[in-house]
GROMACS .gro file of C-alpha atoms in nm:
model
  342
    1UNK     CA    1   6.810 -11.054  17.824
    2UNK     CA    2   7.071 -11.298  17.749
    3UNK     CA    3   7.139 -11.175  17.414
    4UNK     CA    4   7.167 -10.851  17.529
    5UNK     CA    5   7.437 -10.980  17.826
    6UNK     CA    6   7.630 -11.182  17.543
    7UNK     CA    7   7.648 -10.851  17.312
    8UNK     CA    8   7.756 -10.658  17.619
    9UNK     CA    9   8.072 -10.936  17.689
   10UNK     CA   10   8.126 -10.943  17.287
   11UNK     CA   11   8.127 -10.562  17.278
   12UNK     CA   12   8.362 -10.563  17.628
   13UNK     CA   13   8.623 -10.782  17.454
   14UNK     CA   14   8.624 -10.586  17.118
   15UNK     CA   15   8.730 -10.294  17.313
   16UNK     CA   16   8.971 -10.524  17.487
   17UNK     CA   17   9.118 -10.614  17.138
   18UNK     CA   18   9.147 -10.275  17.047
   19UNK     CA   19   9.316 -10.139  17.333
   20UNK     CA   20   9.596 -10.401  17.330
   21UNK     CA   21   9.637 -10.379  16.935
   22UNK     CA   22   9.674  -9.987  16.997
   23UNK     CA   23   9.901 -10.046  17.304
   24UNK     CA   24  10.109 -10.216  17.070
   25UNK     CA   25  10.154  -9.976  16.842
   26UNK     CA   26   9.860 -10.191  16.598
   27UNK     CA   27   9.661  -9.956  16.367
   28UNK     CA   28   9.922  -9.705  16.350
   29UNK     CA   29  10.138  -9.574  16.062
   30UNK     CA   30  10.444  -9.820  15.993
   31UNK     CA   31  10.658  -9.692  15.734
   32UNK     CA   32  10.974  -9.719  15.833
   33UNK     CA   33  10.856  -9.929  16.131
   34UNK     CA   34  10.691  -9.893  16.435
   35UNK     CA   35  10.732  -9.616  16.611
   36UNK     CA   36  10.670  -9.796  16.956
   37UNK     CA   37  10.967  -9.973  17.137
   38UNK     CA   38  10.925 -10.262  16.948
   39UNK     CA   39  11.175 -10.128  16.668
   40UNK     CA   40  11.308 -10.260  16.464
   41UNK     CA   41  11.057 -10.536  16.366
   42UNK     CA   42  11.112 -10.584  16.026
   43UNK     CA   43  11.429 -10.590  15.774
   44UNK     CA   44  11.698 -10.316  15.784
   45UNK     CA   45  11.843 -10.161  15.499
   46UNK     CA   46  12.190  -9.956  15.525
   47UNK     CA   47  12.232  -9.807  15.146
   48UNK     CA   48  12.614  -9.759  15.000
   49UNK     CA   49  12.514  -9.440  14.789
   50UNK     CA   50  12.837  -9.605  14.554
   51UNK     CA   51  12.907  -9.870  14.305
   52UNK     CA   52  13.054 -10.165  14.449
   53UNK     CA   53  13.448 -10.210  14.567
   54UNK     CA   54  13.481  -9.835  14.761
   55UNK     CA   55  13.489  -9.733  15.055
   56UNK     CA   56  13.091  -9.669  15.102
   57UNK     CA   57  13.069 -10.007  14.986
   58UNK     CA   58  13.304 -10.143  15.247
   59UNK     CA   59  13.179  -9.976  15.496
   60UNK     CA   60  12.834 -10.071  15.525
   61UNK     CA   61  12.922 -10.441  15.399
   62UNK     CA   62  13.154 -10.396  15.708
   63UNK     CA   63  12.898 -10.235  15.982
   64UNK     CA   64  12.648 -10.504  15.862
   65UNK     CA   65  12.818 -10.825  15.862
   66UNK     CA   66  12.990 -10.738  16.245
   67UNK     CA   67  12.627 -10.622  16.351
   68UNK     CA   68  12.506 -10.951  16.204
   69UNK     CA   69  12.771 -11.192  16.319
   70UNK     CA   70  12.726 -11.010  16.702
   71UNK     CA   71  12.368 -11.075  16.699
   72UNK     CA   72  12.339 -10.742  16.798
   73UNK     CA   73  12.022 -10.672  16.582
   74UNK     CA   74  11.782 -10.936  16.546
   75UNK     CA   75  11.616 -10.811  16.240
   76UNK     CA   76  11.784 -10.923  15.876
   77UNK     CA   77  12.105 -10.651  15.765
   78UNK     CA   78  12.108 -10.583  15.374
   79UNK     CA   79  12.329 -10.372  15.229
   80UNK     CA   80  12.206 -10.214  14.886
   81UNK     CA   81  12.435  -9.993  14.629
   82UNK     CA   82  12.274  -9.696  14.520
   83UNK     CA   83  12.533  -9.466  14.299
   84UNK     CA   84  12.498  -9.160  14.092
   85UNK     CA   85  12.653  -8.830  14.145
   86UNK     CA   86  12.864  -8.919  14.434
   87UNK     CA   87  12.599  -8.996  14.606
   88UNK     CA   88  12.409  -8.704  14.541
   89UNK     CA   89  12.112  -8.915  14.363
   90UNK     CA   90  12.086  -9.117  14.641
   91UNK     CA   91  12.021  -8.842  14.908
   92UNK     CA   92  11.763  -8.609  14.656
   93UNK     CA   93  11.559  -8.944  14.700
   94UNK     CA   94  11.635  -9.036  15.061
   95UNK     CA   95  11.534  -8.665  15.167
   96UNK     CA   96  11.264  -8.632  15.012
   97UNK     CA   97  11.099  -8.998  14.984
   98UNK     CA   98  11.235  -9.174  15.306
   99UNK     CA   99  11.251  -8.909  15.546
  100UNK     CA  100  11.037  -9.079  15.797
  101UNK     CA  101  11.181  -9.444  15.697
  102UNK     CA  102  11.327  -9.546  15.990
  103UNK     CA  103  11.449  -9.858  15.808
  104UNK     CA  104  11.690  -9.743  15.582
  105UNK     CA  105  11.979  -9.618  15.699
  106UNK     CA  106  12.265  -9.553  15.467
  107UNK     CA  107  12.666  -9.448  15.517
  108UNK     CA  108  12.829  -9.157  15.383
  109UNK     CA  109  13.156  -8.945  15.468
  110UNK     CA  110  13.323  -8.580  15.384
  111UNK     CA  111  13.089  -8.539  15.044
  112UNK     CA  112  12.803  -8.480  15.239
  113UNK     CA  113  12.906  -8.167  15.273
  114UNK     CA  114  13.139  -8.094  15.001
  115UNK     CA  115  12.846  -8.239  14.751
  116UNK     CA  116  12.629  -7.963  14.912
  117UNK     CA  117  12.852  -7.670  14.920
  118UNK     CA  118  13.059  -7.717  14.593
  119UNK     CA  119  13.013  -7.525  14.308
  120UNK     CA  120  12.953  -7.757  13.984
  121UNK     CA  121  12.653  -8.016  14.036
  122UNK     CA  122  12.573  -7.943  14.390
  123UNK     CA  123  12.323  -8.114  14.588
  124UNK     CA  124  12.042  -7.916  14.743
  125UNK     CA  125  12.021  -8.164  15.043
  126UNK     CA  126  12.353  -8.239  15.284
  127UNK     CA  127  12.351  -8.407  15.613
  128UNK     CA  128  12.134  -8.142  15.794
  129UNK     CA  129  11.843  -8.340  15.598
  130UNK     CA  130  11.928  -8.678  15.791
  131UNK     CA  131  11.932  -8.746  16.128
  132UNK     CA  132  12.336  -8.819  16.204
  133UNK     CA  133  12.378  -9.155  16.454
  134UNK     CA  134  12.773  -9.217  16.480
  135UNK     CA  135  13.148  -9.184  16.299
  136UNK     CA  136  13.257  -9.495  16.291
  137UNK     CA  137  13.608  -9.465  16.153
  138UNK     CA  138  13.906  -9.257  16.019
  139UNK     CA  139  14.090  -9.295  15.643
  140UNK     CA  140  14.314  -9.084  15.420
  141UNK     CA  141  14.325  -9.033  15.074
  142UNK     CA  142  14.620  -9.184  14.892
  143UNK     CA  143  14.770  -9.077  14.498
  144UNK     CA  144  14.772  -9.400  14.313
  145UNK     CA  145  14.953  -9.495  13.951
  146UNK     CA  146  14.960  -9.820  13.833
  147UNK     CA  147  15.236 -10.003  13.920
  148UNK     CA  148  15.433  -9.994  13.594
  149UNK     CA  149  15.389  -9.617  13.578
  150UNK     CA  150  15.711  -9.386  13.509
  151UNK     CA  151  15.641  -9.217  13.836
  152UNK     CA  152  15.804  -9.337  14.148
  153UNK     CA  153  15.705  -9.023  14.372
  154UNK     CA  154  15.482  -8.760  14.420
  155UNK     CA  155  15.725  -8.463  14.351
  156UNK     CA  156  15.816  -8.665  14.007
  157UNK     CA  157  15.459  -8.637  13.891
  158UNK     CA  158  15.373  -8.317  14.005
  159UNK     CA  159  15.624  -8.160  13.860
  160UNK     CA  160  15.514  -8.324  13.513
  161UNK     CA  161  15.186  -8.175  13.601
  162UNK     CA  162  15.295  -7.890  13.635
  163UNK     CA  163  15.474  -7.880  13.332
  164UNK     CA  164  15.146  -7.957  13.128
  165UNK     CA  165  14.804  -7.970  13.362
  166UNK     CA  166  14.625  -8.092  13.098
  167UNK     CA  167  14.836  -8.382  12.998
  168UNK     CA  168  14.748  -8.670  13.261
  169UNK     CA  169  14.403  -8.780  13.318
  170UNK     CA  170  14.278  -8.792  13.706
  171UNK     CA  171  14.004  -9.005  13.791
  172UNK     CA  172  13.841  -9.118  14.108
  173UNK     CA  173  13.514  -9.264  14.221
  174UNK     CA  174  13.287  -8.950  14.287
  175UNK     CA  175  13.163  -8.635  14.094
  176UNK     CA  176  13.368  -8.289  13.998
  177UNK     CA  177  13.419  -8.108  14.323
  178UNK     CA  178  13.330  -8.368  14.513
  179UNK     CA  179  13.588  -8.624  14.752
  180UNK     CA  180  13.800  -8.810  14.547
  181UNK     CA  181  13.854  -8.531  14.297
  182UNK     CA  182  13.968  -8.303  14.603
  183UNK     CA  183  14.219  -8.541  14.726
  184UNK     CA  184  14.330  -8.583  14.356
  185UNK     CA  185  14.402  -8.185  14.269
  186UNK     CA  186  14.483  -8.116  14.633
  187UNK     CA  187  14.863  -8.209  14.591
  188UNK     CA  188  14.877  -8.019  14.255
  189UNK     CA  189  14.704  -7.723  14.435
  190UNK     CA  190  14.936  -7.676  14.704
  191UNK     CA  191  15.226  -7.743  14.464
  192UNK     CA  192  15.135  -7.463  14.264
  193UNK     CA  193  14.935  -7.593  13.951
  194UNK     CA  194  14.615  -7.406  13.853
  195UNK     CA  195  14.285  -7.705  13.974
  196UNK     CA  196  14.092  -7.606  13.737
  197UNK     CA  197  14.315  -7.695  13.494
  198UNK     CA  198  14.381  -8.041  13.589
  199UNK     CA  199  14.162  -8.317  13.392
  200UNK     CA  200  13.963  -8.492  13.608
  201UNK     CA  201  13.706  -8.813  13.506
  202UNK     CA  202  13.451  -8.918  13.792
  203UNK     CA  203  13.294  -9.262  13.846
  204UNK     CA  204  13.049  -9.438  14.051
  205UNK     CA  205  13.270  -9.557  14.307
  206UNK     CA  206  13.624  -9.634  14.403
  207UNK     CA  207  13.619  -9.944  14.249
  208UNK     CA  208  13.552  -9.829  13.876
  209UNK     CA  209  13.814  -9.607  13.949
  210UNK     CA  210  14.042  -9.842  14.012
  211UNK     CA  211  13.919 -10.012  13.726
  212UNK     CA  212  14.023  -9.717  13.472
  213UNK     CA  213  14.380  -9.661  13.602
  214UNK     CA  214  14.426 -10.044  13.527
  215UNK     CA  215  14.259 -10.037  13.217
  216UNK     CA  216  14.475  -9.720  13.126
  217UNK     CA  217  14.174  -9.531  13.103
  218UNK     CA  218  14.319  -9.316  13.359
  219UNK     CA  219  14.698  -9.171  13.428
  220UNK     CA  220  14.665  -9.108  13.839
  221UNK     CA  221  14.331  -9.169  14.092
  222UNK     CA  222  14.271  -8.986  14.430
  223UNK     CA  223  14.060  -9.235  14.622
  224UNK     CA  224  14.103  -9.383  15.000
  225UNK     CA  225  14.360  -9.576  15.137
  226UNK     CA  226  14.159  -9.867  15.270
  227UNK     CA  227  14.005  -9.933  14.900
  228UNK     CA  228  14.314  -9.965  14.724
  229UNK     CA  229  14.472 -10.240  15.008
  230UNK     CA  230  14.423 -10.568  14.798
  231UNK     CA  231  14.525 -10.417  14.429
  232UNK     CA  232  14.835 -10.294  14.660
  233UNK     CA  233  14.895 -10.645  14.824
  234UNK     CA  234  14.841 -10.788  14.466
  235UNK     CA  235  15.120 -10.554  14.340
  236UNK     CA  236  14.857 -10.382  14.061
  237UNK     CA  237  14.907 -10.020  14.184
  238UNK     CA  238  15.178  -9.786  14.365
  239UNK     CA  239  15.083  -9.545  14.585
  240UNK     CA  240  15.239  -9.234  14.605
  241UNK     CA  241  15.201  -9.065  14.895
  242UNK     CA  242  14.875  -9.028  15.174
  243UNK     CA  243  14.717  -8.751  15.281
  244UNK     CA  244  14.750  -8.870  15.621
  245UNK     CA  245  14.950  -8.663  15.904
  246UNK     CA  246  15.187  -8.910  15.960
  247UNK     CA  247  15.280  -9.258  15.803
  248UNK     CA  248  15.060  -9.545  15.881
  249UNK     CA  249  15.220  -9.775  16.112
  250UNK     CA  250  15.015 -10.071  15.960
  251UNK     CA  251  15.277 -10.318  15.829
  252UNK     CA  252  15.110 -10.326  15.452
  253UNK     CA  253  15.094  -9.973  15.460
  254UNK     CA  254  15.410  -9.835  15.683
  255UNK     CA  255  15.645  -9.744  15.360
  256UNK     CA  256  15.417  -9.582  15.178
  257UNK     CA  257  15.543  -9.168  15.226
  258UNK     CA  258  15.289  -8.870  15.324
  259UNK     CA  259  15.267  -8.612  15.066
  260UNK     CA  260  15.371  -8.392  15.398
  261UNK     CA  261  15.710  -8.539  15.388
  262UNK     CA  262  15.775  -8.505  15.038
  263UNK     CA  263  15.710  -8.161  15.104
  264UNK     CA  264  15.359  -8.116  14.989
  265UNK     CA  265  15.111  -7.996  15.311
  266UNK     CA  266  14.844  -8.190  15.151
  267UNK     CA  267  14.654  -8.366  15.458
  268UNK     CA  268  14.285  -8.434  15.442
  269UNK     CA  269  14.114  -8.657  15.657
  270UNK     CA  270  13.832  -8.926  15.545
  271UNK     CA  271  13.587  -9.000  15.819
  272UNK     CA  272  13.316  -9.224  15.732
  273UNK     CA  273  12.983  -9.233  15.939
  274UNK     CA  274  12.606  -9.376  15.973
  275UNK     CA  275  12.297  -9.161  15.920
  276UNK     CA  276  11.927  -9.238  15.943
  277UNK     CA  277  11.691  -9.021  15.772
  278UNK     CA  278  11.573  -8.653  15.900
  279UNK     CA  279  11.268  -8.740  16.051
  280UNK     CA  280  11.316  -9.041  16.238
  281UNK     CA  281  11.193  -9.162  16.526
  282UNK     CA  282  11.310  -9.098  16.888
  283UNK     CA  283  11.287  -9.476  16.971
  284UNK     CA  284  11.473  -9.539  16.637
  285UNK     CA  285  11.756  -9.320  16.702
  286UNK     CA  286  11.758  -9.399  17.033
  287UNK     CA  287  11.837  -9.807  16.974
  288UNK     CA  288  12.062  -9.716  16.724
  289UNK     CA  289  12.244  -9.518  16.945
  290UNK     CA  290  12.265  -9.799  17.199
  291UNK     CA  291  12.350 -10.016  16.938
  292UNK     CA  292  12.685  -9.877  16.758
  293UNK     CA  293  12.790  -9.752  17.098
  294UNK     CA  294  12.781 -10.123  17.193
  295UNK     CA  295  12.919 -10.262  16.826
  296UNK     CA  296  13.232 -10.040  16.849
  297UNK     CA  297  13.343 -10.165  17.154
  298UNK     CA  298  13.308 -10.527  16.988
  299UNK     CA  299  13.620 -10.729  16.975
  300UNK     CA  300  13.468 -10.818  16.618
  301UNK     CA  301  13.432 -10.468  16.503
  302UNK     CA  302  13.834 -10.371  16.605
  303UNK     CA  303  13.941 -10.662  16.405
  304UNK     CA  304  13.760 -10.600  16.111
  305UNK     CA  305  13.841 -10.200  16.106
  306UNK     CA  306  14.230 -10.355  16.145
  307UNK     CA  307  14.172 -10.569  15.844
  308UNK     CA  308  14.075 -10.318  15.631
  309UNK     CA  309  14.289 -10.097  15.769
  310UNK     CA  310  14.092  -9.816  15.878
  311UNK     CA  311  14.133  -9.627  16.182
  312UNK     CA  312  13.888  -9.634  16.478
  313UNK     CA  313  13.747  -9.324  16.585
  314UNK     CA  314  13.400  -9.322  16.692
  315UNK     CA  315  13.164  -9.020  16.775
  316UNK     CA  316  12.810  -9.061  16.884
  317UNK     CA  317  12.518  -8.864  16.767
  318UNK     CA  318  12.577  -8.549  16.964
  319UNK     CA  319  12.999  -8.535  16.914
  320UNK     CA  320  12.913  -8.645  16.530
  321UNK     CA  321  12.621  -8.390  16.470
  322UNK     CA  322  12.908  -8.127  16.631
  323UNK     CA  323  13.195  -8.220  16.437
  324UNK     CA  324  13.012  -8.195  16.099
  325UNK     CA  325  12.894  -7.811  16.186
  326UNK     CA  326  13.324  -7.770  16.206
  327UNK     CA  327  13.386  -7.978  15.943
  328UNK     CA  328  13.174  -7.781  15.715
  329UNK     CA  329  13.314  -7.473  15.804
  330UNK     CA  330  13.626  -7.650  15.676
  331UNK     CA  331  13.493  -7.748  15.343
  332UNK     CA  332  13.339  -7.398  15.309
  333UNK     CA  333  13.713  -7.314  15.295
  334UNK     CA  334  13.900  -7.537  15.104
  335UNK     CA  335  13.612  -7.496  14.840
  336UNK     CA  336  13.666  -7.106  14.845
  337UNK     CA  337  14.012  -7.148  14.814
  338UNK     CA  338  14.020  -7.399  14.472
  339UNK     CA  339  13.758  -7.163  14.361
  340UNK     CA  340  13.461  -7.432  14.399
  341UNK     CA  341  13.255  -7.319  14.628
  342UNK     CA  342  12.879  -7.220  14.509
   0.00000   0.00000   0.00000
């Protein structure tokens, strides 16, 4: 009798044990952590689908080190680089092998789309296949030489273009059709001179770009402002106009011309943004929601998007989601029109 009343208290606090342990989410699929209100409770990973030194870099170094230094997420920030095809290896894997990993996010801007819509090398998955949490911040692209280069505007060199298509060497830091080799034809486009024509070497990021215009490797780069700041400050590079509306009125940046005002209506806008992956969890998205809303009104994060001299302009998941339905109606466009569109 009083084994049997012993069993019946052992066998009453088993199902105790089990009934907290499920109440806390115990037992149940992790990857990409728990799906209970306890996320995040493990390390977070926000992937740069880039080499090192552009602005996918920056940006996540950027969104985890203010995040971080805020102590607005308690779990460890890492920040891995992941290039290839402007970022186009990166999201075959993260569609299809981390859709439910609600610990990896990873940043990303205008290619999403254009690497899905364009022509040449086009990526099967685009944004629709991730699960869109904020826009962060604004850039431009800018038309860099080095700083010992013959050309002192932008009419000067396309006109030389022009001339010759074939004769200077473009480069920037992501694949044919994709962002940087937009912003680089773009000018020559509107001026007249046949894209396809133009010669145009892509990279793994803005900073190997940079790395071939100073090693001569290249004639001309298309990348974004905020990347090119220091080799600017440094006195390495001349940049020849921004595809910005109007001129910055940051104090580095202030003399540098639009292509608009040298008479080129080249303006394209570089928003940069976070994404978590397509299937991810409500309580996921939700604290991540919570949390950006909260880091962008951070006296922390306005300093640091000042020092590297982006813009702010922040969307949450339901303005961001809506803008990139318009914004790829835009792309569709431009595409169409430089006859890259798939």
């Amino acid at each position: 009798m009083f084994k049997m009343k012993k069993l019946s208290v052992l066998m009453c606090a088993s199902a105790m044990v089990v009934g907290l342990a499920a109440c806390n989410g115990e037992g149940a699929s992790t990857k990409g952590g728990a799906k209970g209100s306890d996320y995040p409770n493990r390390a977070i990973t926000v992937v740069a689908p880039s080499g090192a030194g552009g602005g996918w870099d920056l940006t996540a170094r950027s969104f985890t080190k203010i995040l971080s230094e805020t102590k607005a997420v308690d779990e460890p920030l890492t920040v891995e680089n992941k290039p290839g095809g402007g970022g186009a290896v990166f999201m075959a894997q993260y569609a299809t092998q981390e859709a439910d990993n609600n610990d990896m996010l990873f940043v990303n801007s205008p290619p999403i789309i254009i690497n899905n819509l364009k022509k040449e090398g086009n990526s099967p998955y685009g944004y629709k296949n991730t699960t869109p949490l904020a826009q962060l911040t604004k850039d431009y692209g800018a038309i860099v030489v080095r700083a010992d280069s013959k050309f002192k505007d932008l009419k000067s060199l396309l006109d030389e273009v022009k001339k010759d298509p074939t004769k200077l060497t473009f480069a920037g830091g992501s694949a044919p059709g994709s962002m940087d080799h937009l912003i680089s034809i773009l000018p020559a486009y509107k001026y007249g001179v046949d894209p396809t024509k133009i010669k145009y070497v892509s990279y793994d990021g803005g900073g190997e770009a940079i790395t071939s215009l100073l090693g001569k490797n290249a004639d001309v780069i298309g990348t974004d402002v905020s990347s090119v700041r220091e080799f600017l400050k440094a006195g390495k590079i001349r940049v020849l106009a921004t595809t910005a509306p109007e001129r910055s009125k940051d104090n580095q940046l202030k003399d540098i011309p639009t292509a608009k005002e040298q008479g080129v209506d080249a303006e394209f806008l570089i928003w940069r943004g976070v994404f978590g992956p397509e299937k991810m969890s409500k309580d996921a998205k939700d604290y991540w929601e919570k949390t950006i809303g909260k880091l962008v009104e951070s006296d922390e994060w306005k300093k640091e998007v000042e020092t590297q001299g982006w813009e702010m302009e922040y969307k949450d998941a339901k303005e961001f989601t809506s803008f990139l339905k318009d914004q790829e109606e835009q792309v569709t466009q431009l595409l169409d029109a430089l006859g890259m569109k798939k």
